[in-house]
Amino acid sequence: MKRNLIRILGLFLLFTTIQSCKKEDSASIDLTKYVDNPVANAALDNWLKATFLDPYNMDVIYRYSDFYKDNDKVVSPVNPANVQPQMQTVLEGFIDPYKKVAGIPFIKKMLPKEWVLYGSGAYQTDGSMILATASAGKRVTIYDLNNFDANNADGVTRKLRTIHHEFTHILNQLVAMPTDFQTITKSTYAATWTTVSDATARDNGYVSPYASSQPGEDFAETTAHLLVLGQAWFDARANASTTVGKAALKAKEASVVQYFTINLGVDFRALQREVQNVVRNTYKLPSASFPYWIGQGLFKNITIDLSKPVYASSGISTNFSAAYQASVTAVAAVGNANRKLNYIRLDFISTTAANLYLNYTNTAGSTFDALYALNMTFNSTTGATKFTAGTPRDTTTPWTNATVIQAGAQPLINYLTGSNFIADWMPANISTDNYNSYAGFYVSGTPSNYFYGLLGQTAL
């Protein structure tokens, strides 16, 4: 009997070890520099109670206990000073977005009831470090909090990504992940993920090497990356992949969106928007900014057509609208030909050059293109942008057409070259459906003077 009990316990421990999530990072720790018996902290305890326990029945366990970890793992206690900053991230980057999109009943039913915190990482025999685990559909254990720095945007968002990853596991325990997801890259899953390079993982259709370990981790990784690193990051990774890899990544994205929106009743795009608002505006992650992705070459152009419904619903600045309408009038007036300006586009040739493109039709209904060269001084960190008039880049038809309707384009050229701009995601009130698709520029020091348009990832 005793022997059978030992065997059962051994199998249980093996199973729970296999189920835990391994994340990359290999390092050594010195347990002697950590205090393993934190004293009572009344202010912290009161904050945790008021913020998590009272409203959501969530218990945050930060005092060291062997009960919540595997017996073969050696971990250190968390520094109490890091508890509130970490849990503030959980609140604003995880709980609040779900609260806004899914509502309090969803939070009380689905979100984990126990948050266990440890100071160091839990290390595997292969040298990889466990950053977090989810278990029993109710508990998330977070490791490595003694290295948490609330002022390090990369570190904060990495931890937030781990939290969303682990919660996805909990959701999958409650509502099974889609079966179609599991077949998208079925042939390339491998337990030896630590030997897979990021480039290989990307080209095979994964957001990370760890995602290639098995379908459950792949689904959680895909979800977390879409939410925390954002759509631009995901699109850039897909674009940099192989044809097969890109198709796989986009198929996985569609499966994740459907799982949340249909199976869980949670609008994934709305959730993505709420998480991204925190990542962009609170944590200010550099790689979440619009200027960063112009610099990386992801976005090739911005198309502006003020007749589109988005401008009626989300607005446009009076300054830009005046310049645009002035060009509409001026294009029609050139040679009394009554040409019609249809839309304009700002093409990013590089970080030092852009073209202003005008699309117009004549009275016979024929469509024409006109191109105007702009020099551009651009800072991919701050978004600071200055346009100046350039010279024609060649003598093809769009450039000669530009000469014909020069007077018509001049109000827009004057607007673009007359101010210093800041590139940014905008407008703030844009609909969830358009949230990932629009951005623009505002005049430095005058945010009320701006223009924005539909983003394009293909050079035209």
PDB file of C-alpha atoms in Angstrom, residues 98-355:
ATOM      1  CA  TYR A  98     -10.667  42.136 -18.975  1.00  0.00           C
ATOM      2  CA  LYS A  99     -12.913  44.161 -16.668  1.00  0.00           C
ATOM      3  CA  LYS A 100     -13.574  46.769 -19.366  1.00  0.00           C
ATOM      4  CA  VAL A 101     -14.180  44.265 -22.148  1.00  0.00           C
ATOM      5  CA  ALA A 102     -15.635  41.158 -20.469  1.00  0.00           C
ATOM      6  CA  GLY A 103     -17.127  42.644 -17.306  1.00  0.00           C
ATOM      7  CA  ILE A 104     -16.890  41.902 -13.598  1.00  0.00           C
ATOM      8  CA  PRO A 105     -18.930  38.650 -13.742  1.00  0.00           C
ATOM      9  CA  PHE A 106     -16.348  37.211 -16.148  1.00  0.00           C
ATOM     10  CA  ILE A 107     -13.507  38.274 -13.857  1.00  0.00           C
ATOM     11  CA  LYS A 108     -15.082  36.737 -10.784  1.00  0.00           C
ATOM     12  CA  LYS A 109     -15.784  33.492 -12.607  1.00  0.00           C
ATOM     13  CA  MET A 110     -12.717  33.010 -14.803  1.00  0.00           C
ATOM     14  CA  LEU A 111      -9.722  34.896 -13.435  1.00  0.00           C
ATOM     15  CA  PRO A 112      -7.341  33.087 -11.039  1.00  0.00           C
ATOM     16  CA  LYS A 113      -8.173  33.300  -7.343  1.00  0.00           C
ATOM     17  CA  GLU A 114      -4.625  32.808  -6.090  1.00  0.00           C
ATOM     18  CA  TRP A 115      -1.502  34.709  -7.078  1.00  0.00           C
ATOM     19  CA  VAL A 116       1.647  33.189  -5.604  1.00  0.00           C
ATOM     20  CA  LEU A 117       4.849  35.227  -5.781  1.00  0.00           C
ATOM     21  CA  TYR A 118       8.459  34.053  -5.492  1.00  0.00           C
ATOM     22  CA  GLY A 119      11.611  36.127  -5.651  1.00  0.00           C
ATOM     23  CA  SER A 120      13.800  33.986  -7.890  1.00  0.00           C
ATOM     24  CA  GLY A 121      13.136  31.933 -10.957  1.00  0.00           C
ATOM     25  CA  ALA A 122      12.551  28.201 -10.775  1.00  0.00           C
ATOM     26  CA  TYR A 123      15.228  26.473 -12.811  1.00  0.00           C
ATOM     27  CA  GLN A 124      14.939  23.358 -14.922  1.00  0.00           C
ATOM     28  CA  THR A 125      17.653  20.741 -15.406  1.00  0.00           C
ATOM     29  CA  ASP A 126      18.251  22.061 -18.942  1.00  0.00           C
ATOM     30  CA  GLY A 127      19.092  25.508 -17.526  1.00  0.00           C
ATOM     31  CA  SER A 128      15.865  27.180 -18.597  1.00  0.00           C
ATOM     32  CA  MET A 129      13.973  29.233 -16.071  1.00  0.00           C
ATOM     33  CA  ILE A 130      10.276  29.004 -15.273  1.00  0.00           C
ATOM     34  CA  LEU A 131       8.812  32.508 -15.144  1.00  0.00           C
ATOM     35  CA  ALA A 132       5.287  31.474 -14.210  1.00  0.00           C
ATOM     36  CA  THR A 133       2.912  28.539 -13.995  1.00  0.00           C
ATOM     37  CA  ALA A 134      -0.849  28.072 -14.016  1.00  0.00           C
ATOM     38  CA  SER A 135      -2.544  25.240 -12.176  1.00  0.00           C
ATOM     39  CA  ALA A 136      -5.958  23.852 -11.284  1.00  0.00           C
ATOM     40  CA  GLY A 137      -7.720  26.590 -13.224  1.00  0.00           C
ATOM     41  CA  LYS A 138      -7.400  28.979 -10.307  1.00  0.00           C
ATOM     42  CA  ARG A 139      -3.760  29.712  -9.440  1.00  0.00           C
ATOM     43  CA  VAL A 140      -0.950  31.616 -11.144  1.00  0.00           C
ATOM     44  CA  THR A 141       2.526  31.425  -9.654  1.00  0.00           C
ATOM     45  CA  ILE A 142       4.940  34.171 -10.690  1.00  0.00           C
ATOM     46  CA  TYR A 143       8.697  33.799 -10.243  1.00  0.00           C
ATOM     47  CA  ASP A 144      11.717  36.082 -10.514  1.00  0.00           C
ATOM     48  CA  LEU A 145      10.072  39.084  -8.851  1.00  0.00           C
ATOM     49  CA  ASN A 146      13.287  40.203  -7.205  1.00  0.00           C
ATOM     50  CA  ASN A 147      14.461  41.281 -10.662  1.00  0.00           C
ATOM     51  CA  PHE A 148      11.252  43.171 -11.416  1.00  0.00           C
ATOM     52  CA  ASP A 149      11.841  46.825 -12.327  1.00  0.00           C
ATOM     53  CA  ALA A 150       8.705  48.898 -12.842  1.00  0.00           C
ATOM     54  CA  ASN A 151      10.731  51.457 -14.827  1.00  0.00           C
ATOM     55  CA  ASN A 152      11.967  48.918 -17.367  1.00  0.00           C
ATOM     56  CA  ALA A 153       9.307  48.786 -20.078  1.00  0.00           C
ATOM     57  CA  ASP A 154      10.767  45.670 -21.699  1.00  0.00           C
ATOM     58  CA  GLY A 155      10.876  43.823 -18.380  1.00  0.00           C
ATOM     59  CA  VAL A 156       7.392  44.911 -17.332  1.00  0.00           C
ATOM     60  CA  THR A 157       5.792  43.895 -20.610  1.00  0.00           C
ATOM     61  CA  ARG A 158       7.684  40.620 -20.642  1.00  0.00           C
ATOM     62  CA  LYS A 159       6.216  39.786 -17.249  1.00  0.00           C
ATOM     63  CA  LEU A 160       2.790  40.935 -18.431  1.00  0.00           C
ATOM     64  CA  ARG A 161       3.117  38.702 -21.469  1.00  0.00           C
ATOM     65  CA  THR A 162       3.844  35.774 -19.167  1.00  0.00           C
ATOM     66  CA  ILE A 163       0.733  36.542 -17.109  1.00  0.00           C
ATOM     67  CA  HIS A 164      -1.483  36.606 -20.194  1.00  0.00           C
ATOM     68  CA  HIS A 165       0.174  33.381 -21.340  1.00  0.00           C
ATOM     69  CA  GLU A 166      -0.601  31.609 -18.075  1.00  0.00           C
ATOM     70  CA  PHE A 167      -4.169  32.882 -17.972  1.00  0.00           C
ATOM     71  CA  THR A 168      -4.703  31.521 -21.461  1.00  0.00           C
ATOM     72  CA  HIS A 169      -3.821  28.099 -20.054  1.00  0.00           C
ATOM     73  CA  ILE A 170      -6.474  28.577 -17.389  1.00  0.00           C
ATOM     74  CA  LEU A 171      -9.017  29.551 -20.038  1.00  0.00           C
ATOM     75  CA  ASN A 172      -8.097  26.447 -22.039  1.00  0.00           C
ATOM     76  CA  GLN A 173      -8.674  24.331 -18.935  1.00  0.00           C
ATOM     77  CA  LEU A 174     -12.170  25.780 -18.674  1.00  0.00           C
ATOM     78  CA  VAL A 175     -13.003  26.087 -22.389  1.00  0.00           C
ATOM     79  CA  ALA A 176     -10.982  23.820 -24.675  1.00  0.00           C
ATOM     80  CA  MET A 177      -8.707  25.432 -27.240  1.00  0.00           C
ATOM     81  CA  PRO A 178      -9.820  25.124 -30.886  1.00  0.00           C
ATOM     82  CA  THR A 179      -8.950  21.822 -32.532  1.00  0.00           C
ATOM     83  CA  ASP A 180      -8.141  23.586 -35.803  1.00  0.00           C
ATOM     84  CA  PHE A 181      -5.306  25.500 -34.127  1.00  0.00           C
ATOM     85  CA  GLN A 182      -3.578  22.274 -33.171  1.00  0.00           C
ATOM     86  CA  THR A 183      -3.235  21.157 -36.790  1.00  0.00           C
ATOM     87  CA  ILE A 184      -1.848  24.361 -38.354  1.00  0.00           C
ATOM     88  CA  THR A 185       1.817  23.518 -37.670  1.00  0.00           C
ATOM     89  CA  LYS A 186       1.323  19.993 -36.391  1.00  0.00           C
ATOM     90  CA  SER A 187       4.414  18.573 -38.107  1.00  0.00           C
ATOM     91  CA  THR A 188       6.946  20.982 -36.571  1.00  0.00           C
ATOM     92  CA  TYR A 189       6.192  20.803 -32.846  1.00  0.00           C
ATOM     93  CA  ALA A 190       9.172  19.501 -30.860  1.00  0.00           C
ATOM     94  CA  ALA A 191       9.863  19.121 -27.150  1.00  0.00           C
ATOM     95  CA  THR A 192      13.463  20.263 -27.706  1.00  0.00           C
ATOM     96  CA  TRP A 193      12.400  23.887 -28.121  1.00  0.00           C
ATOM     97  CA  THR A 194      15.494  25.216 -26.323  1.00  0.00           C
ATOM     98  CA  THR A 195      17.580  24.242 -29.360  1.00  0.00           C
ATOM     99  CA  VAL A 196      15.292  26.071 -31.814  1.00  0.00           C
ATOM    100  CA  SER A 197      16.490  29.502 -32.959  1.00  0.00           C
ATOM    101  CA  ASP A 198      14.074  32.408 -33.080  1.00  0.00           C
ATOM    102  CA  ALA A 199      14.510  32.686 -36.858  1.00  0.00           C
ATOM    103  CA  THR A 200      13.669  29.008 -37.337  1.00  0.00           C
ATOM    104  CA  ALA A 201      10.630  29.319 -35.087  1.00  0.00           C
ATOM    105  CA  ARG A 202       9.474  32.392 -37.021  1.00  0.00           C
ATOM    106  CA  ASP A 203       9.913  30.729 -40.405  1.00  0.00           C
ATOM    107  CA  ASN A 204       7.955  27.699 -39.204  1.00  0.00           C
ATOM    108  CA  GLY A 205       5.048  29.909 -38.108  1.00  0.00           C
ATOM    109  CA  TYR A 206       5.651  30.484 -34.386  1.00  0.00           C
ATOM    110  CA  VAL A 207       5.809  33.675 -32.334  1.00  0.00           C
ATOM    111  CA  SER A 208       8.682  32.261 -30.248  1.00  0.00           C
ATOM    112  CA  PRO A 209      10.821  29.131 -29.942  1.00  0.00           C
ATOM    113  CA  TYR A 210       8.840  28.109 -26.860  1.00  0.00           C
ATOM    114  CA  ALA A 211       5.641  28.183 -28.902  1.00  0.00           C
ATOM    115  CA  SER A 212       7.074  25.366 -31.016  1.00  0.00           C
ATOM    116  CA  SER A 213       7.139  22.988 -28.037  1.00  0.00           C
ATOM    117  CA  GLN A 214       3.491  21.894 -28.256  1.00  0.00           C
ATOM    118  CA  PRO A 215       0.043  23.218 -29.316  1.00  0.00           C
ATOM    119  CA  GLY A 216      -1.054  24.366 -25.850  1.00  0.00           C
ATOM    120  CA  GLU A 217       2.037  26.513 -25.387  1.00  0.00           C
ATOM    121  CA  ASP A 218       1.734  27.746 -28.962  1.00  0.00           C
ATOM    122  CA  PHE A 219      -1.835  28.927 -28.377  1.00  0.00           C
ATOM    123  CA  ALA A 220      -0.894  30.674 -25.125  1.00  0.00           C
ATOM    124  CA  GLU A 221       2.178  32.297 -26.676  1.00  0.00           C
ATOM    125  CA  THR A 222       0.260  33.479 -29.735  1.00  0.00           C
ATOM    126  CA  THR A 223      -2.452  34.999 -27.551  1.00  0.00           C
ATOM    127  CA  ALA A 224      -0.008  36.735 -25.222  1.00  0.00           C
ATOM    128  CA  HIS A 225       2.102  38.165 -28.042  1.00  0.00           C
ATOM    129  CA  LEU A 226      -0.932  39.514 -29.890  1.00  0.00           C
ATOM    130  CA  LEU A 227      -2.221  41.178 -26.733  1.00  0.00           C
ATOM    131  CA  VAL A 228       0.982  42.561 -25.229  1.00  0.00           C
ATOM    132  CA  LEU A 229       3.415  43.084 -28.105  1.00  0.00           C
ATOM    133  CA  GLY A 230       0.561  44.118 -30.347  1.00  0.00           C
ATOM    134  CA  GLN A 231      -0.679  43.733 -33.902  1.00  0.00           C
ATOM    135  CA  ALA A 232       2.188  45.646 -35.509  1.00  0.00           C
ATOM    136  CA  TRP A 233       4.725  43.320 -33.899  1.00  0.00           C
ATOM    137  CA  PHE A 234       2.737  40.279 -34.997  1.00  0.00           C
ATOM    138  CA  ASP A 235       2.362  41.547 -38.568  1.00  0.00           C
ATOM    139  CA  ALA A 236       6.067  42.350 -38.771  1.00  0.00           C
ATOM    140  CA  ARG A 237       6.948  38.835 -37.638  1.00  0.00           C
ATOM    141  CA  ALA A 238       4.556  37.318 -40.156  1.00  0.00           C
ATOM    142  CA  ASN A 239       5.930  39.494 -42.952  1.00  0.00           C
ATOM    143  CA  ALA A 240       9.490  38.449 -42.094  1.00  0.00           C
ATOM    144  CA  SER A 241       8.572  34.763 -42.164  1.00  0.00           C
ATOM    145  CA  THR A 242       8.400  32.387 -45.102  1.00  0.00           C
ATOM    146  CA  THR A 243       5.276  32.176 -47.225  1.00  0.00           C
ATOM    147  CA  VAL A 244       4.235  29.045 -45.329  1.00  0.00           C
ATOM    148  CA  GLY A 245       5.212  30.546 -41.979  1.00  0.00           C
ATOM    149  CA  LYS A 246       3.252  33.741 -42.589  1.00  0.00           C
ATOM    150  CA  ALA A 247       0.159  31.797 -43.582  1.00  0.00           C
ATOM    151  CA  ALA A 248       0.477  29.716 -40.407  1.00  0.00           C
ATOM    152  CA  LEU A 249       0.862  32.768 -38.177  1.00  0.00           C
ATOM    153  CA  LYS A 250      -2.158  34.498 -39.694  1.00  0.00           C
ATOM    154  CA  ALA A 251      -4.213  31.295 -39.409  1.00  0.00           C
ATOM    155  CA  LYS A 252      -3.273  31.042 -35.733  1.00  0.00           C
ATOM    156  CA  GLU A 253      -4.230  34.678 -35.201  1.00  0.00           C
ATOM    157  CA  ALA A 254      -7.652  34.034 -36.734  1.00  0.00           C
ATOM    158  CA  SER A 255      -8.133  30.976 -34.516  1.00  0.00           C
ATOM    159  CA  VAL A 256      -7.240  32.916 -31.363  1.00  0.00           C
ATOM    160  CA  VAL A 257      -9.582  35.778 -32.269  1.00  0.00           C
ATOM    161  CA  GLN A 258     -12.441  33.364 -32.920  1.00  0.00           C
ATOM    162  CA  TYR A 259     -11.801  31.437 -29.689  1.00  0.00           C
ATOM    163  CA  PHE A 260     -12.067  34.553 -27.553  1.00  0.00           C
ATOM    164  CA  THR A 261     -14.861  36.245 -29.458  1.00  0.00           C
ATOM    165  CA  ILE A 262     -17.064  33.215 -30.154  1.00  0.00           C
ATOM    166  CA  ASN A 263     -16.155  30.534 -27.596  1.00  0.00           C
ATOM    167  CA  LEU A 264     -15.598  32.857 -24.627  1.00  0.00           C
ATOM    168  CA  GLY A 265     -17.797  35.786 -25.630  1.00  0.00           C
ATOM    169  CA  VAL A 266     -14.886  38.212 -25.171  1.00  0.00           C
ATOM    170  CA  ASP A 267     -14.187  40.650 -28.026  1.00  0.00           C
ATOM    171  CA  PHE A 268     -10.522  39.892 -28.646  1.00  0.00           C
ATOM    172  CA  ARG A 269      -9.867  43.055 -30.655  1.00  0.00           C
ATOM    173  CA  ALA A 270     -11.373  45.170 -27.887  1.00  0.00           C
ATOM    174  CA  LEU A 271      -9.220  43.325 -25.349  1.00  0.00           C
ATOM    175  CA  GLN A 272      -6.157  43.826 -27.522  1.00  0.00           C
ATOM    176  CA  ARG A 273      -6.933  47.535 -27.700  1.00  0.00           C
ATOM    177  CA  GLU A 274      -7.210  47.879 -23.916  1.00  0.00           C
ATOM    178  CA  VAL A 275      -3.945  46.026 -23.298  1.00  0.00           C
ATOM    179  CA  GLN A 276      -2.183  48.029 -26.005  1.00  0.00           C
ATOM    180  CA  ASN A 277      -3.398  51.309 -24.523  1.00  0.00           C
ATOM    181  CA  VAL A 278      -1.600  50.363 -21.301  1.00  0.00           C
ATOM    182  CA  VAL A 279       1.527  49.121 -23.069  1.00  0.00           C
ATOM    183  CA  ARG A 280       1.744  52.231 -25.257  1.00  0.00           C
ATOM    184  CA  ASN A 281       0.655  54.953 -22.860  1.00  0.00           C
ATOM    185  CA  THR A 282       1.551  53.682 -19.376  1.00  0.00           C
ATOM    186  CA  TYR A 283       4.612  51.509 -19.939  1.00  0.00           C
ATOM    187  CA  LYS A 284       5.646  53.338 -23.131  1.00  0.00           C
ATOM    188  CA  LEU A 285       7.235  50.272 -24.661  1.00  0.00           C
ATOM    189  CA  PRO A 286       9.408  51.630 -27.504  1.00  0.00           C
ATOM    190  CA  SER A 287       8.541  48.796 -29.882  1.00  0.00           C
ATOM    191  CA  ALA A 288       4.826  49.495 -29.416  1.00  0.00           C
ATOM    192  CA  SER A 289       5.082  52.991 -30.890  1.00  0.00           C
ATOM    193  CA  PHE A 290       4.051  53.996 -34.402  1.00  0.00           C
ATOM    194  CA  PRO A 291       7.388  55.746 -35.127  1.00  0.00           C
ATOM    195  CA  TYR A 292       9.254  52.560 -34.254  1.00  0.00           C
ATOM    196  CA  TRP A 293       7.409  50.633 -36.943  1.00  0.00           C
ATOM    197  CA  ILE A 294       7.937  53.324 -39.562  1.00  0.00           C
ATOM    198  CA  GLY A 295      11.635  53.035 -38.761  1.00  0.00           C
ATOM    199  CA  GLN A 296      11.443  49.254 -39.073  1.00  0.00           C
ATOM    200  CA  GLY A 297       9.840  49.584 -42.492  1.00  0.00           C
ATOM    201  CA  LEU A 298       6.588  47.840 -41.558  1.00  0.00           C
ATOM    202  CA  PHE A 299       4.334  50.689 -42.647  1.00  0.00           C
ATOM    203  CA  LYS A 300       4.911  51.858 -46.202  1.00  0.00           C
ATOM    204  CA  ASN A 301       2.173  54.463 -46.578  1.00  0.00           C
ATOM    205  CA  ILE A 302      -0.824  56.306 -45.167  1.00  0.00           C
ATOM    206  CA  THR A 303      -3.907  56.794 -47.357  1.00  0.00           C
ATOM    207  CA  ILE A 304      -6.219  59.731 -46.623  1.00  0.00           C
ATOM    208  CA  ASP A 305      -9.690  60.093 -48.119  1.00  0.00           C
ATOM    209  CA  LEU A 306     -11.815  62.502 -46.113  1.00  0.00           C
ATOM    210  CA  SER A 307     -14.990  61.151 -47.723  1.00  0.00           C
ATOM    211  CA  LYS A 308     -14.569  57.875 -45.806  1.00  0.00           C
ATOM    212  CA  PRO A 309     -16.886  57.242 -42.805  1.00  0.00           C
ATOM    213  CA  VAL A 310     -13.978  56.987 -40.360  1.00  0.00           C
ATOM    214  CA  TYR A 311     -13.417  60.744 -40.570  1.00  0.00           C
ATOM    215  CA  ALA A 312     -17.065  61.475 -39.842  1.00  0.00           C
ATOM    216  CA  SER A 313     -17.042  59.205 -36.797  1.00  0.00           C
ATOM    217  CA  SER A 314     -13.548  59.901 -35.464  1.00  0.00           C
ATOM    218  CA  GLY A 315     -13.032  63.457 -36.702  1.00  0.00           C
ATOM    219  CA  ILE A 316     -10.192  65.316 -38.381  1.00  0.00           C
ATOM    220  CA  SER A 317      -8.465  68.546 -37.448  1.00  0.00           C
ATOM    221  CA  THR A 318      -9.841  71.742 -38.940  1.00  0.00           C
ATOM    222  CA  ASN A 319      -6.344  72.776 -40.046  1.00  0.00           C
ATOM    223  CA  PHE A 320      -5.758  69.696 -42.152  1.00  0.00           C
ATOM    224  CA  SER A 321      -9.338  69.620 -43.397  1.00  0.00           C
ATOM    225  CA  ALA A 322      -8.936  73.192 -44.619  1.00  0.00           C
ATOM    226  CA  ALA A 323      -5.733  72.325 -46.505  1.00  0.00           C
ATOM    227  CA  TYR A 324      -7.309  69.202 -47.993  1.00  0.00           C
ATOM    228  CA  GLN A 325     -10.443  71.039 -49.126  1.00  0.00           C
ATOM    229  CA  ALA A 326      -8.319  73.846 -50.527  1.00  0.00           C
ATOM    230  CA  SER A 327      -6.516  71.298 -52.689  1.00  0.00           C
ATOM    231  CA  VAL A 328      -9.841  69.772 -53.769  1.00  0.00           C
ATOM    232  CA  THR A 329     -10.941  73.218 -54.955  1.00  0.00           C
ATOM    233  CA  ALA A 330      -7.583  74.082 -56.489  1.00  0.00           C
ATOM    234  CA  VAL A 331      -7.279  70.801 -58.417  1.00  0.00           C
ATOM    235  CA  ALA A 332     -10.717  71.433 -59.925  1.00  0.00           C
ATOM    236  CA  ALA A 333      -9.714  74.977 -60.842  1.00  0.00           C
ATOM    237  CA  VAL A 334      -6.484  74.116 -62.685  1.00  0.00           C
ATOM    238  CA  GLY A 335      -7.084  75.031 -66.338  1.00  0.00           C
ATOM    239  CA  ASN A 336     -10.805  75.172 -65.558  1.00  0.00           C
ATOM    240  CA  ALA A 337     -10.714  71.413 -66.227  1.00  0.00           C
ATOM    241  CA  ASN A 338     -12.889  70.517 -63.221  1.00  0.00           C
ATOM    242  CA  ARG A 339     -10.698  67.596 -62.183  1.00  0.00           C
ATOM    243  CA  LYS A 340     -11.728  65.755 -59.021  1.00  0.00           C
ATOM    244  CA  LEU A 341      -9.267  64.960 -56.231  1.00  0.00           C
ATOM    245  CA  ASN A 342     -10.198  61.469 -54.994  1.00  0.00           C
ATOM    246  CA  TYR A 343      -7.690  60.833 -52.224  1.00  0.00           C
ATOM    247  CA  ILE A 344      -4.086  61.377 -51.219  1.00  0.00           C
ATOM    248  CA  ARG A 345      -1.381  59.093 -49.895  1.00  0.00           C
ATOM    249  CA  LEU A 346       1.862  59.669 -48.045  1.00  0.00           C
ATOM    250  CA  ASP A 347       4.428  57.080 -49.150  1.00  0.00           C
ATOM    251  CA  PHE A 348       7.427  56.390 -46.911  1.00  0.00           C
ATOM    252  CA  ILE A 349      10.300  55.687 -49.287  1.00  0.00           C
ATOM    253  CA  SER A 350      12.781  55.542 -46.430  1.00  0.00           C
ATOM    254  CA  THR A 351      13.318  57.321 -43.114  1.00  0.00           C
ATOM    255  CA  THR A 352      14.724  60.268 -45.094  1.00  0.00           C
ATOM    256  CA  ALA A 353      12.362  60.448 -48.057  1.00  0.00           C
ATOM    257  CA  ALA A 354       8.633  60.403 -48.743  1.00  0.00           C
ATOM    258  CA  ASN A 355       6.290  61.053 -51.640  1.00  0.00           C
TER     259      ASN A 355
END
